[in-house]
Coordinates of C-alpha atoms and ligand atoms in Angstrom, one line a residue:
X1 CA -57.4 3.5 3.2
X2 CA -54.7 1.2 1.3
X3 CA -54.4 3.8 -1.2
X4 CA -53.4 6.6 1.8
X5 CA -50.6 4.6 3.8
X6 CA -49.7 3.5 0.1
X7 CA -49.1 7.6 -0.7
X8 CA -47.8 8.4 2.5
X9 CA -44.8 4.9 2.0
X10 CA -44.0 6.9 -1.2
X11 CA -43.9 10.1 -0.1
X12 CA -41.6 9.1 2.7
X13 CA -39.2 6.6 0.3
X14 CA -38.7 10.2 -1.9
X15 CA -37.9 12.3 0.8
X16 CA -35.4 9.7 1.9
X17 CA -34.1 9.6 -1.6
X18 CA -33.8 13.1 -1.8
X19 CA -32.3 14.0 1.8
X20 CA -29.6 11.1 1.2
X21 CA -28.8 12.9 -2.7
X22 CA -28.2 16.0 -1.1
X23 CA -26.0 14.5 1.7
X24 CA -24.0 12.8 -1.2
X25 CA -23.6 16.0 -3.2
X26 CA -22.8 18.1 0.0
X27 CA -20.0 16.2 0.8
X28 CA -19.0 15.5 -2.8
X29 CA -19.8 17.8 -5.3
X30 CA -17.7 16.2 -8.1
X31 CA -18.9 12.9 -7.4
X32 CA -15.5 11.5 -8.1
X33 CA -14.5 11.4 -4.3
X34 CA -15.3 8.0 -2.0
X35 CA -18.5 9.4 0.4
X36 CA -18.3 6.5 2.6
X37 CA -16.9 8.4 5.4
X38 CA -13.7 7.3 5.3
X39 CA -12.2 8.7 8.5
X40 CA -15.4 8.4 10.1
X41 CA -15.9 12.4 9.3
X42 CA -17.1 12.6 6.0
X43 CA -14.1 15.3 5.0
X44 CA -14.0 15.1 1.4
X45 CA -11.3 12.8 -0.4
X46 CA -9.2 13.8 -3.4
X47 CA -7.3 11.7 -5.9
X48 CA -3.4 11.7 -4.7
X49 CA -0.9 12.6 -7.7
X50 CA 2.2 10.1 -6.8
X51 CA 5.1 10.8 -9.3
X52 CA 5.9 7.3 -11.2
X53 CA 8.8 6.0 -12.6
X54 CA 9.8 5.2 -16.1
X55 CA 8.6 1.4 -16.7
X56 CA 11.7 -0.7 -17.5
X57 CA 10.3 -4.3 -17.3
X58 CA 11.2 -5.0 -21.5
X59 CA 11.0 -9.2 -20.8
X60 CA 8.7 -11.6 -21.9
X61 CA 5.5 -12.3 -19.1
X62 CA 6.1 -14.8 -17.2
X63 CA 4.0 -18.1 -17.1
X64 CA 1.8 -17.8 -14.3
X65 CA 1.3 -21.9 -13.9
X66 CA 5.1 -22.4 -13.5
X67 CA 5.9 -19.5 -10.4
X68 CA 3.2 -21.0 -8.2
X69 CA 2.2 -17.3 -7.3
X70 CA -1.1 -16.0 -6.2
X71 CA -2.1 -12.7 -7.8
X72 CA -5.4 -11.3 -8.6
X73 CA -4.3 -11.7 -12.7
X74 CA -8.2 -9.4 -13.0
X75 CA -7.1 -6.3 -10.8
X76 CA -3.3 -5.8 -11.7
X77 CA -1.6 -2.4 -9.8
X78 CA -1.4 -1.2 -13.6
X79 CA -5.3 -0.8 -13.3
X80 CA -5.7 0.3 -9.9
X81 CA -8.2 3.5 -8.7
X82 CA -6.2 6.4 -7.7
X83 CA -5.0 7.0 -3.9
X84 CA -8.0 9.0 -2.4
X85 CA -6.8 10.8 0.7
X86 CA -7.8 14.1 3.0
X87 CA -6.1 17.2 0.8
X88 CA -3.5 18.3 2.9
X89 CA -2.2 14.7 2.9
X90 CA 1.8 14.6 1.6
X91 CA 4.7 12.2 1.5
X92 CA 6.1 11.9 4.9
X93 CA 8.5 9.5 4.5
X94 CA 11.1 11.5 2.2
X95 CA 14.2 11.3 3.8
X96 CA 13.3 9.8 6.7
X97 CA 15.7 7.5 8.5
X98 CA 15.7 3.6 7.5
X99 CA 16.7 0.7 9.7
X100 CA 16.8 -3.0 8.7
X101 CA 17.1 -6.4 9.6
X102 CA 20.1 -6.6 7.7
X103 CA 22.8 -4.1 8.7
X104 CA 25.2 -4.5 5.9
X105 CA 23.4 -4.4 2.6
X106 CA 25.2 -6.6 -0.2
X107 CA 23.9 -4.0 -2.9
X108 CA 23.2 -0.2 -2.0
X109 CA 22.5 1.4 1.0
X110 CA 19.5 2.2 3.3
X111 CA 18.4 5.6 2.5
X112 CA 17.7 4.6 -0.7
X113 CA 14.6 3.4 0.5
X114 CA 13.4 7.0 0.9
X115 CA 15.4 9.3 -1.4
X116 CA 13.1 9.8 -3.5
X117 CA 14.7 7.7 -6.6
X118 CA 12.0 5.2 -7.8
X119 CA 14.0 4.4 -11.4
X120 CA 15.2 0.9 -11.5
X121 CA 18.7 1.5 -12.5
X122 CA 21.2 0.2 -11.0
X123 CA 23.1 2.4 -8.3
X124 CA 19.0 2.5 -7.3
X125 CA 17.8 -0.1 -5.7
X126 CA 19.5 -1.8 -2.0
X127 CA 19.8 -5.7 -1.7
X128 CA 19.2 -6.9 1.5
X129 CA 20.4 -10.9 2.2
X130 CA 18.6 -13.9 1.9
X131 CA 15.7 -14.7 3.8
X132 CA 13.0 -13.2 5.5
X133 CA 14.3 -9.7 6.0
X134 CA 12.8 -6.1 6.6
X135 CA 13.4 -2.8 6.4
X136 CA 11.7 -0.1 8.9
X137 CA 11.2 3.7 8.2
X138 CA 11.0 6.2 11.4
X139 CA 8.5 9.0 11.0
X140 CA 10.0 11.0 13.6
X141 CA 6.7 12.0 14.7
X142 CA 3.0 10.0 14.9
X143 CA 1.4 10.4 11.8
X144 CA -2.1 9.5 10.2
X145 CA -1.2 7.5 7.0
X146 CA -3.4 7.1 4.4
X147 CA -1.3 5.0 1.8
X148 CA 2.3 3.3 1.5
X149 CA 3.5 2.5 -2.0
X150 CA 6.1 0.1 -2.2
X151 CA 8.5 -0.7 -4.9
X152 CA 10.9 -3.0 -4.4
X153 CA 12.2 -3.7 -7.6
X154 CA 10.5 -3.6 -11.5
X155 CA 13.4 -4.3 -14.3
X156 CA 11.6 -8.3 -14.0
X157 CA 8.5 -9.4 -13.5
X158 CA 8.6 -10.7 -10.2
X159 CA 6.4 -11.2 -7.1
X160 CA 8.4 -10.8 -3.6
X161 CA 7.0 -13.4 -1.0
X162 CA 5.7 -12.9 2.0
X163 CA 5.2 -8.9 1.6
X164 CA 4.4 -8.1 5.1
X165 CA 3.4 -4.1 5.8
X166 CA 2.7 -2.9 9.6
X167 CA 2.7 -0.1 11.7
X168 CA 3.6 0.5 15.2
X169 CA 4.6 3.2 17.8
X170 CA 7.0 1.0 18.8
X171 CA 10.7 0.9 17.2
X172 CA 10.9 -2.4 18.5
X173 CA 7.6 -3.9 16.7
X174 CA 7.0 -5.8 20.2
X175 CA 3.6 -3.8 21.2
X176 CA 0.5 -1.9 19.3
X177 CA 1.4 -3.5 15.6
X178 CA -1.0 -2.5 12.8
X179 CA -0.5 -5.1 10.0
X180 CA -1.7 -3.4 6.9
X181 CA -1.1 -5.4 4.4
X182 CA 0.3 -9.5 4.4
X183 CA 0.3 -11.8 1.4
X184 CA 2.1 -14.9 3.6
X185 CA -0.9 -17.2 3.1
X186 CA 1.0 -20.0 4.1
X187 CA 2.3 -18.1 7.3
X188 CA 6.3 -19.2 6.4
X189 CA 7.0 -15.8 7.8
X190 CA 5.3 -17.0 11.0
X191 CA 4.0 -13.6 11.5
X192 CA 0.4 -14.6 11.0
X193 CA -1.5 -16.2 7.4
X194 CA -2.2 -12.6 5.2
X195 CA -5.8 -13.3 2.9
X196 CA -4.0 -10.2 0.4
X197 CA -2.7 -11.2 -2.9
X198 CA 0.7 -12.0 -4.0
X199 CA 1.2 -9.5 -7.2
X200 CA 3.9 -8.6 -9.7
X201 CA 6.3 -5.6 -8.8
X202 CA 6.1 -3.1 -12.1
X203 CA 6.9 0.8 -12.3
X204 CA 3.7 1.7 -10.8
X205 CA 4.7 0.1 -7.8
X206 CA 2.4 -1.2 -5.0
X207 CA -0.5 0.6 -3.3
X208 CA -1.5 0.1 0.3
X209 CA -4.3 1.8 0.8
X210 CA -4.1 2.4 5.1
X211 CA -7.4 4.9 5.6
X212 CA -6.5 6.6 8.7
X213 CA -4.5 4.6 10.6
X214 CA -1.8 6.2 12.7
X215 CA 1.8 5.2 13.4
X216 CA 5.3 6.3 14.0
X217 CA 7.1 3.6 12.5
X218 CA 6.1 1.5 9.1
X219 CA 8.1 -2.0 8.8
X220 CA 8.1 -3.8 5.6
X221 CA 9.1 -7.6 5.0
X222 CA 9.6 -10.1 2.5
X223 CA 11.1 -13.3 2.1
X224 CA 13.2 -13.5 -1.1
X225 CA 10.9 -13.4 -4.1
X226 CA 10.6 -15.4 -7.6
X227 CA 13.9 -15.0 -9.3
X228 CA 16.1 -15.4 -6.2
X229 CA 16.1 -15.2 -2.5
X230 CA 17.5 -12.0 -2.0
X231 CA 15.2 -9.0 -1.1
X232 CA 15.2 -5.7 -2.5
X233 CA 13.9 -2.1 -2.2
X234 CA 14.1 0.9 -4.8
X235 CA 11.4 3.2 -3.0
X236 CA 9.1 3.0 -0.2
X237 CA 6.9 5.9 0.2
X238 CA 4.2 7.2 2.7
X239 CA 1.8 9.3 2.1
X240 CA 0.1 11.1 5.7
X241 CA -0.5 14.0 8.1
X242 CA 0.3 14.3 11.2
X243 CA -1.4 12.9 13.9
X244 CA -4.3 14.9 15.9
Ligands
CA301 CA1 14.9 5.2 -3.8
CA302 CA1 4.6 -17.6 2.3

């Protein structure tokens, strides 16, 4: 009798196995894709190729003990997995008008921040003033976002404070904000303590990995950043479909 219900336990533990193997390779044949149903419809993710820009950082690292920074020194962005997104998911921000907290740049203007240019030369990067500042990218349209990468400036090692990513329908920011990323973990930027990491800004520039979250506008802060107070931004990028 033991032996039976022990067969039939087995027998149903296999078919399990098997019924969830198939399901895995159905939806992701390569097996290099993320099956966890991102999305919440199991459409099959692909690896997002995001042109880089040549690495200019030539100084000596910096000693971590002495900036009083807190990045994940195990999981740098130079090791980071690929963007996985939906296939038909492309930059949207290219071009796309930029507003900011700070009208009158000191270095640069605003639509650098999504031309395109990611070098670190100069002539390529804006330089907004001191302070908690931001900078705010219109869509035109709602869009599903899958990732933002941010670089705001990689000739020196340096990690910006208080990096502050959200979404929003809203131009205003005053309703329906999606904070997607917030490394303010002692809340100076009084927008609310962020549990992300603080992390150096290098070529490869920083990945926000958004999953399907929709949004019109995408606002960015930060609050001066290791070297000096100002802020800056060579690129900001966005990577989404329209909305359904
Ligand atoms: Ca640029
Ligand atoms: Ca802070």
């Amino acid at each position: 009798m033991n032996q039976s219900i022990q067969r039939i336990a087995w027998r149903l533990m296999l078919t399990l196995a098997l019924v969830c193997g198939l399901t895995f390779m159905a939806g992701c044949p390569s097996g290099d894709c993320n099956c966890n149903g991102d999305g919440g419809n199991g459409e099959k993710l692909v690896d997002v190729a995001v042109e880089m820009p040549t690495p200019m950082f030539t100084g000596t690292p910096p000693i971590l003990e002495n900036m009083k920074v807190r990045v994940d020194t195990k999981n740098p962005e130079t090791k980071r997995a690929p963007l996985q997104a939906p296939a038909d998911v492309q930059v949207v921000s290219r071009g796309k008008p930029v507003t900011s907290s700070d009208d009158f740049p000191m270095i640069g203007d605003l639509p650098l921040v999504t031309d395109g240019d990611k070098e670190a030369n100069e002539g390529s990067y804006v330089e907004l003033a001191p302070g908690k500042q931001w900078v705010q990218i219109d869509l035109g349209e709602k869009y599903e976002i899958w990732g933002i990468f941010l670089w705001h400036y990689h000739t020196s090692a340096r990690v910006y404070r208080d990096t502050i990513v959200q979404l929003s329908d809203d131009p205003e920011f005053a309703q329906g904000i999606i904070t997607v990323f917030n490394n303010d973990h002692d809340n100076s930027s009084e927008l609310g303590v962020g549990e992300d990491f603080e992390y150096f800004d290098e070529h490869v520039g920083k990945l926000i990995r958004v999953q399907s979250k929709t949004g019109r506008y995408i606002r960015c802060y930060s609050n001066g950043n290791t070297d000096n107070d100002q802020n800056h931004y060579v690129e900001v990028e966005v990577w989404g479909r329209p909305a359904p």
